[in-house]
Short mmCIF file of N, CA and C in Angstrom, two decimals:
data_model
loop_
_atom_site.label_atom_id
_atom_site.label_comp_id
_atom_site.label_asym_id
_atom_site.label_seq_id
_atom_site.Cartn_x
_atom_site.Cartn_y
_atom_site.Cartn_z
N MET A 1 -0.29 -21.00 88.30
CA MET A 1 0.31 -22.30 88.53
C MET A 1 0.48 -23.06 87.23
N ARG A 2 -0.53 -22.95 86.37
CA ARG A 2 -0.46 -23.65 85.10
C ARG A 2 0.68 -23.13 84.24
N SER A 3 0.96 -21.81 84.25
CA SER A 3 2.04 -21.25 83.43
C SER A 3 3.40 -21.72 83.94
N ILE A 4 3.57 -21.90 85.25
CA ILE A 4 4.83 -22.41 85.80
C ILE A 4 5.05 -23.85 85.33
N LEU A 5 3.98 -24.64 85.34
CA LEU A 5 4.08 -26.02 84.88
C LEU A 5 4.43 -26.07 83.40
N THR A 6 3.79 -25.20 82.60
CA THR A 6 4.06 -25.15 81.16
C THR A 6 5.51 -24.76 80.91
N ILE A 7 6.00 -23.75 81.63
CA ILE A 7 7.39 -23.31 81.46
C ILE A 7 8.35 -24.42 81.87
N SER A 8 8.06 -25.11 82.97
CA SER A 8 8.91 -26.21 83.43
C SER A 8 8.97 -27.34 82.41
N LEU A 9 7.81 -27.68 81.83
CA LEU A 9 7.79 -28.74 80.82
C LEU A 9 8.54 -28.32 79.57
N LEU A 10 8.37 -27.07 79.17
CA LEU A 10 9.08 -26.55 77.99
C LEU A 10 10.59 -26.57 78.23
N ALA A 11 11.02 -26.14 79.42
CA ALA A 11 12.45 -26.14 79.74
C ALA A 11 13.01 -27.56 79.73
N ALA A 12 12.27 -28.50 80.28
CA ALA A 12 12.72 -29.90 80.29
C ALA A 12 12.83 -30.44 78.88
N ALA A 13 11.89 -30.09 78.01
CA ALA A 13 11.93 -30.55 76.61
C ALA A 13 13.14 -29.98 75.89
N VAL A 14 13.44 -28.70 76.12
CA VAL A 14 14.60 -28.07 75.47
C VAL A 14 15.88 -28.74 75.96
N LEU A 15 15.99 -28.95 77.27
CA LEU A 15 17.20 -29.58 77.81
C LEU A 15 17.38 -31.01 77.31
N ALA A 16 16.29 -31.70 77.09
CA ALA A 16 16.38 -33.08 76.59
C ALA A 16 16.92 -33.12 75.17
N CYS A 17 16.71 -32.05 74.40
CA CYS A 17 17.17 -32.00 73.02
C CYS A 17 18.63 -31.59 72.90
N VAL A 18 19.16 -30.96 73.93
CA VAL A 18 20.53 -30.48 73.90
C VAL A 18 21.45 -31.59 74.36
N GLN A 19 22.41 -31.96 73.53
CA GLN A 19 23.40 -32.97 73.87
C GLN A 19 24.68 -32.25 74.28
N PRO A 20 25.01 -32.19 75.57
CA PRO A 20 26.22 -31.49 75.96
C PRO A 20 27.46 -32.21 75.44
N ALA A 21 28.46 -31.41 75.07
CA ALA A 21 29.73 -31.99 74.65
C ALA A 21 30.36 -32.64 75.86
N ARG A 22 30.95 -33.81 75.67
CA ARG A 22 31.53 -34.52 76.79
C ARG A 22 32.82 -35.19 76.37
N ALA A 23 33.57 -35.54 77.37
CA ALA A 23 34.78 -36.30 77.11
C ALA A 23 34.38 -37.70 76.70
N GLU A 24 35.24 -38.35 75.98
CA GLU A 24 34.92 -39.71 75.53
C GLU A 24 36.01 -40.67 75.98
N MET A 25 35.58 -41.74 76.64
CA MET A 25 36.47 -42.82 77.03
C MET A 25 36.30 -43.92 76.00
N VAL A 26 37.39 -44.36 75.42
CA VAL A 26 37.36 -45.37 74.37
C VAL A 26 37.87 -46.69 74.93
N ASP A 27 37.09 -47.74 74.76
CA ASP A 27 37.53 -49.07 75.15
C ASP A 27 38.39 -49.65 74.02
N ILE A 28 39.59 -50.08 74.36
CA ILE A 28 40.47 -50.67 73.36
C ILE A 28 40.06 -52.13 73.17
N ALA A 29 39.80 -52.50 71.93
CA ALA A 29 39.44 -53.88 71.58
C ALA A 29 40.42 -54.34 70.51
N TRP A 30 41.46 -55.05 70.92
CA TRP A 30 42.50 -55.51 70.00
C TRP A 30 41.91 -56.53 69.04
N ASP A 31 42.30 -56.46 67.77
CA ASP A 31 41.87 -57.49 66.83
C ASP A 31 42.83 -58.69 66.96
N GLY A 32 42.65 -59.69 66.13
CA GLY A 32 43.45 -60.91 66.20
C GLY A 32 44.93 -60.69 65.94
N ASP A 33 45.27 -59.58 65.28
CA ASP A 33 46.67 -59.26 65.00
C ASP A 33 47.26 -58.29 66.01
N GLY A 34 46.50 -57.98 67.09
CA GLY A 34 46.99 -57.06 68.10
C GLY A 34 46.92 -55.61 67.69
N ARG A 35 45.95 -55.28 66.85
CA ARG A 35 45.79 -53.89 66.38
C ARG A 35 44.45 -53.32 66.83
N PHE A 36 44.43 -52.00 66.97
CA PHE A 36 43.20 -51.29 67.30
C PHE A 36 43.22 -49.96 66.57
N THR A 37 42.13 -49.64 65.87
CA THR A 37 42.01 -48.38 65.14
C THR A 37 40.67 -47.76 65.49
N LYS A 38 40.66 -46.43 65.63
CA LYS A 38 39.43 -45.73 65.99
C LYS A 38 39.42 -44.35 65.35
N ALA A 39 38.22 -43.93 64.91
CA ALA A 39 38.00 -42.56 64.43
C ALA A 39 36.96 -41.93 65.34
N VAL A 40 37.26 -40.75 65.88
CA VAL A 40 36.36 -40.06 66.80
C VAL A 40 36.43 -38.56 66.52
N THR A 41 35.49 -37.84 67.10
CA THR A 41 35.50 -36.38 67.04
C THR A 41 35.76 -35.87 68.45
N VAL A 42 36.72 -34.95 68.58
CA VAL A 42 37.05 -34.36 69.87
C VAL A 42 36.40 -32.98 69.93
N ALA A 43 35.44 -32.82 70.82
CA ALA A 43 34.72 -31.55 70.96
C ALA A 43 35.64 -30.48 71.56
N PRO A 44 35.38 -29.21 71.27
CA PRO A 44 36.17 -28.13 71.87
C PRO A 44 36.14 -28.21 73.40
N GLY A 45 37.30 -28.09 74.02
CA GLY A 45 37.39 -28.12 75.47
C GLY A 45 37.25 -29.51 76.08
N LYS A 46 37.19 -30.55 75.27
CA LYS A 46 37.00 -31.92 75.77
C LYS A 46 38.18 -32.79 75.37
N PHE A 47 38.12 -34.05 75.76
CA PHE A 47 39.22 -34.96 75.45
C PHE A 47 38.68 -36.33 75.07
N VAL A 48 39.56 -37.11 74.44
CA VAL A 48 39.31 -38.52 74.14
C VAL A 48 40.47 -39.28 74.77
N GLU A 49 40.13 -40.38 75.45
CA GLU A 49 41.14 -41.17 76.15
C GLU A 49 40.89 -42.65 75.93
N ALA A 50 41.95 -43.38 75.58
CA ALA A 50 41.89 -44.83 75.39
C ALA A 50 42.93 -45.46 76.31
N CYS A 51 42.47 -46.37 77.18
CA CYS A 51 43.36 -46.95 78.19
C CYS A 51 43.40 -48.46 78.09
N GLU A 52 44.55 -49.03 78.51
CA GLU A 52 44.73 -50.48 78.48
C GLU A 52 45.79 -50.88 79.50
N LYS A 53 45.56 -51.98 80.19
CA LYS A 53 46.57 -52.54 81.10
C LYS A 53 47.60 -53.27 80.24
N LEU A 54 48.87 -52.92 80.45
CA LEU A 54 49.95 -53.52 79.67
C LEU A 54 50.99 -54.12 80.59
N ALA A 55 51.56 -55.23 80.16
CA ALA A 55 52.59 -55.92 80.93
C ALA A 55 53.95 -55.28 80.70
N LYS A 56 54.80 -55.38 81.72
CA LYS A 56 56.18 -54.91 81.59
C LYS A 56 56.82 -55.62 80.41
N GLY A 57 57.53 -54.86 79.59
CA GLY A 57 58.20 -55.42 78.41
C GLY A 57 57.38 -55.33 77.14
N ALA A 58 56.07 -55.05 77.26
CA ALA A 58 55.24 -54.91 76.05
C ALA A 58 55.65 -53.66 75.27
N ARG A 59 55.32 -53.66 74.02
CA ARG A 59 55.57 -52.49 73.15
C ARG A 59 54.30 -52.21 72.37
N VAL A 60 53.96 -50.93 72.27
CA VAL A 60 52.78 -50.53 71.49
C VAL A 60 53.21 -49.42 70.53
N GLU A 61 53.10 -49.73 69.25
CA GLU A 61 53.35 -48.71 68.23
C GLU A 61 52.06 -47.92 68.09
N TRP A 62 52.15 -46.59 68.05
CA TRP A 62 50.97 -45.75 67.95
C TRP A 62 51.16 -44.70 66.87
N ARG A 63 50.01 -44.27 66.34
CA ARG A 63 50.00 -43.26 65.27
C ARG A 63 48.66 -42.55 65.33
N PHE A 64 48.66 -41.24 65.05
CA PHE A 64 47.40 -40.51 64.97
C PHE A 64 47.50 -39.36 63.99
N ASP A 65 46.33 -38.99 63.46
CA ASP A 65 46.17 -37.82 62.60
C ASP A 65 44.89 -37.12 63.04
N ALA A 66 44.95 -35.80 63.15
CA ALA A 66 43.79 -35.00 63.55
C ALA A 66 43.60 -33.86 62.57
N ALA A 67 42.37 -33.37 62.49
CA ALA A 67 42.04 -32.28 61.58
C ALA A 67 42.49 -30.92 62.13
N ALA A 68 42.88 -30.88 63.40
CA ALA A 68 43.33 -29.65 64.04
C ALA A 68 44.33 -30.02 65.13
N PRO A 69 45.15 -29.07 65.55
CA PRO A 69 46.11 -29.38 66.62
C PRO A 69 45.41 -29.76 67.92
N LEU A 70 45.93 -30.81 68.56
CA LEU A 70 45.44 -31.29 69.84
C LEU A 70 46.62 -31.46 70.79
N ASN A 71 46.36 -31.42 72.09
CA ASN A 71 47.38 -31.79 73.06
C ASN A 71 47.30 -33.30 73.22
N PHE A 72 48.44 -33.96 73.15
CA PHE A 72 48.50 -35.42 73.19
C PHE A 72 49.43 -35.87 74.30
N ASN A 73 49.05 -36.97 74.96
CA ASN A 73 49.97 -37.58 75.90
C ASN A 73 49.65 -39.06 76.06
N ILE A 74 50.65 -39.78 76.52
CA ILE A 74 50.48 -41.14 77.01
C ILE A 74 50.84 -41.04 78.49
N HIS A 75 49.95 -41.55 79.35
CA HIS A 75 50.21 -41.43 80.78
C HIS A 75 49.75 -42.66 81.55
N TYR A 76 50.22 -42.74 82.79
CA TYR A 76 49.75 -43.74 83.74
C TYR A 76 49.84 -43.13 85.13
N HIS A 77 49.15 -43.73 86.08
CA HIS A 77 49.07 -43.20 87.43
C HIS A 77 49.85 -44.08 88.40
N VAL A 78 50.60 -43.44 89.29
CA VAL A 78 51.26 -44.10 90.40
C VAL A 78 50.77 -43.36 91.64
N GLY A 79 49.77 -43.95 92.31
CA GLY A 79 49.13 -43.24 93.41
C GLY A 79 48.44 -42.00 92.86
N LYS A 80 48.77 -40.85 93.43
CA LYS A 80 48.19 -39.58 92.95
C LYS A 80 49.05 -38.92 91.89
N ASP A 81 50.23 -39.47 91.65
CA ASP A 81 51.13 -38.90 90.64
C ASP A 81 50.78 -39.43 89.26
N VAL A 82 50.96 -38.58 88.26
CA VAL A 82 50.75 -38.98 86.87
C VAL A 82 52.10 -38.94 86.17
N GLN A 83 52.44 -40.04 85.51
CA GLN A 83 53.69 -40.15 84.77
C GLN A 83 53.38 -40.08 83.28
N PHE A 84 54.23 -39.37 82.52
CA PHE A 84 54.01 -39.16 81.09
C PHE A 84 55.18 -39.71 80.28
N PRO A 85 55.06 -40.94 79.76
CA PRO A 85 56.11 -41.43 78.86
C PRO A 85 56.18 -40.61 77.56
N GLU A 86 55.08 -39.94 77.21
CA GLU A 86 55.04 -39.13 75.98
C GLU A 86 54.10 -37.96 76.22
N LYS A 87 54.51 -36.76 75.78
CA LYS A 87 53.66 -35.58 75.93
C LYS A 87 54.01 -34.58 74.84
N ARG A 88 52.99 -34.17 74.07
CA ARG A 88 53.19 -33.20 72.99
C ARG A 88 52.00 -32.24 72.97
N ASP A 89 52.27 -30.97 72.83
CA ASP A 89 51.20 -29.97 72.78
C ASP A 89 51.02 -29.44 71.36
N ALA A 90 49.75 -29.17 71.02
CA ALA A 90 49.37 -28.52 69.76
C ALA A 90 49.95 -29.25 68.54
N VAL A 91 49.63 -30.54 68.42
CA VAL A 91 50.09 -31.33 67.28
C VAL A 91 48.88 -31.96 66.58
N ALA A 92 48.96 -32.04 65.26
CA ALA A 92 47.87 -32.63 64.48
C ALA A 92 48.18 -34.06 64.05
N GLN A 93 49.41 -34.49 64.28
CA GLN A 93 49.78 -35.87 63.95
C GLN A 93 50.97 -36.28 64.78
N GLY A 94 51.13 -37.58 64.88
CA GLY A 94 52.27 -38.09 65.62
C GLY A 94 52.34 -39.60 65.53
N ASP A 95 53.49 -40.14 65.87
CA ASP A 95 53.67 -41.58 65.92
C ASP A 95 54.85 -41.89 66.82
N GLY A 96 54.91 -43.12 67.26
CA GLY A 96 56.00 -43.53 68.12
C GLY A 96 55.75 -44.93 68.65
N THR A 97 56.59 -45.34 69.58
CA THR A 97 56.46 -46.64 70.21
C THR A 97 56.56 -46.46 71.71
N LEU A 98 55.58 -46.99 72.43
CA LEU A 98 55.61 -47.03 73.88
C LEU A 98 56.29 -48.32 74.30
N ALA A 99 57.41 -48.21 75.01
CA ALA A 99 58.10 -49.37 75.57
C ALA A 99 57.72 -49.42 77.05
N VAL A 100 56.95 -50.41 77.44
CA VAL A 100 56.39 -50.49 78.78
C VAL A 100 57.45 -50.95 79.77
N THR A 101 57.71 -50.11 80.78
CA THR A 101 58.71 -50.44 81.80
C THR A 101 58.08 -50.90 83.10
N LEU A 102 56.79 -50.62 83.29
CA LEU A 102 56.05 -51.03 84.49
C LEU A 102 54.69 -51.57 84.08
N LYS A 103 54.24 -52.64 84.71
CA LYS A 103 52.88 -53.12 84.47
C LYS A 103 51.93 -52.05 85.01
N GLN A 104 51.14 -51.46 84.11
CA GLN A 104 50.26 -50.34 84.48
C GLN A 104 49.10 -50.27 83.50
N ASP A 105 48.11 -49.45 83.85
CA ASP A 105 47.08 -49.03 82.90
C ASP A 105 47.62 -47.79 82.21
N TYR A 106 47.91 -47.92 80.92
CA TYR A 106 48.44 -46.80 80.13
C TYR A 106 47.30 -46.19 79.33
N CYS A 107 47.31 -44.85 79.23
CA CYS A 107 46.24 -44.13 78.53
C CYS A 107 46.84 -43.22 77.45
N TRP A 108 46.26 -43.32 76.25
CA TRP A 108 46.54 -42.39 75.17
C TRP A 108 45.44 -41.34 75.25
N MET A 109 45.82 -40.05 75.28
CA MET A 109 44.84 -39.00 75.51
C MET A 109 45.08 -37.81 74.58
N TRP A 110 43.98 -37.34 73.97
CA TRP A 110 44.00 -36.17 73.11
C TRP A 110 43.03 -35.14 73.68
N THR A 111 43.50 -33.89 73.87
CA THR A 111 42.68 -32.83 74.41
C THR A 111 42.57 -31.71 73.39
N ASN A 112 41.33 -31.25 73.16
CA ASN A 112 41.09 -30.19 72.19
C ASN A 112 40.98 -28.86 72.92
N LYS A 113 42.02 -28.04 72.82
CA LYS A 113 42.03 -26.71 73.43
C LYS A 113 41.48 -25.66 72.47
N GLY A 114 41.12 -26.08 71.24
CA GLY A 114 40.62 -25.16 70.23
C GLY A 114 39.14 -24.83 70.41
N GLU A 115 38.63 -24.07 69.47
CA GLU A 115 37.24 -23.62 69.54
C GLU A 115 36.31 -24.39 68.60
N THR A 116 36.86 -25.29 67.80
CA THR A 116 36.03 -26.10 66.91
C THR A 116 36.36 -27.58 67.11
N GLU A 117 35.41 -28.44 66.77
CA GLU A 117 35.67 -29.86 66.93
C GLU A 117 36.76 -30.33 65.97
N ALA A 118 37.42 -31.40 66.34
CA ALA A 118 38.51 -31.93 65.52
C ALA A 118 38.30 -33.43 65.32
N ASN A 119 38.29 -33.86 64.07
CA ASN A 119 38.23 -35.29 63.78
C ASN A 119 39.60 -35.89 64.04
N LEU A 120 39.60 -37.05 64.69
CA LEU A 120 40.83 -37.73 65.08
C LEU A 120 40.74 -39.19 64.66
N ARG A 121 41.82 -39.69 64.10
CA ARG A 121 41.92 -41.12 63.80
C ARG A 121 43.23 -41.60 64.40
N PHE A 122 43.16 -42.68 65.18
CA PHE A 122 44.38 -43.20 65.77
C PHE A 122 44.41 -44.71 65.67
N SER A 123 45.64 -45.24 65.70
CA SER A 123 45.81 -46.69 65.66
C SER A 123 46.91 -47.09 66.64
N LEU A 124 46.70 -48.26 67.24
CA LEU A 124 47.65 -48.84 68.17
C LEU A 124 47.97 -50.24 67.67
N SER A 125 49.21 -50.66 67.81
CA SER A 125 49.62 -51.99 67.40
C SER A 125 50.44 -52.59 68.52
N ARG A 126 49.90 -53.60 69.17
CA ARG A 126 50.49 -54.19 70.37
C ARG A 126 51.47 -55.30 70.01
N ARG A 127 52.61 -55.26 70.67
CA ARG A 127 53.60 -56.33 70.57
C ARG A 127 53.72 -56.94 71.96
N PRO A 128 53.61 -58.25 72.09
CA PRO A 128 53.66 -58.87 73.42
C PRO A 128 55.01 -58.68 74.09
N ALA A 129 54.98 -58.76 75.42
CA ALA A 129 56.22 -58.69 76.19
C ALA A 129 57.09 -59.87 75.82
N ALA A 130 58.37 -59.63 75.75
CA ALA A 130 59.31 -60.72 75.45
C ALA A 130 59.33 -61.70 76.61
N SER A 131 59.29 -62.97 76.30
CA SER A 131 59.33 -63.99 77.37
C SER A 131 60.78 -64.24 77.76
N ARG A 132 60.95 -64.60 79.02
CA ARG A 132 62.31 -64.84 79.52
C ARG A 132 62.48 -66.26 79.91
#
């Protein structure tokens, strides 16, 4: 009985030291000029996602650079459907402007399909919706 307890404690200690790779959700925190920049590491087989509710008519300029090719997309959900205003596979850099046509929660997402981690740096620059 004592050996089972010892093995159980040893297994728990080993598991406590292992940090499993996980996906990362990034909270967007705009600065006073409407900009947000973040540097993260994308683990193999995992993703990083940054989401924000945007008003119709808003524009967000985006740019990213990664140390390895990643799958990239900008998406939003309509019920169970996923819409992709932008989608690129196996790219290490990119830039563009999201022109918001529907008030939605929009997500910028990078997925690492490779076998090694990839450092990623991205920036978003928000432009308010034009007033009418």
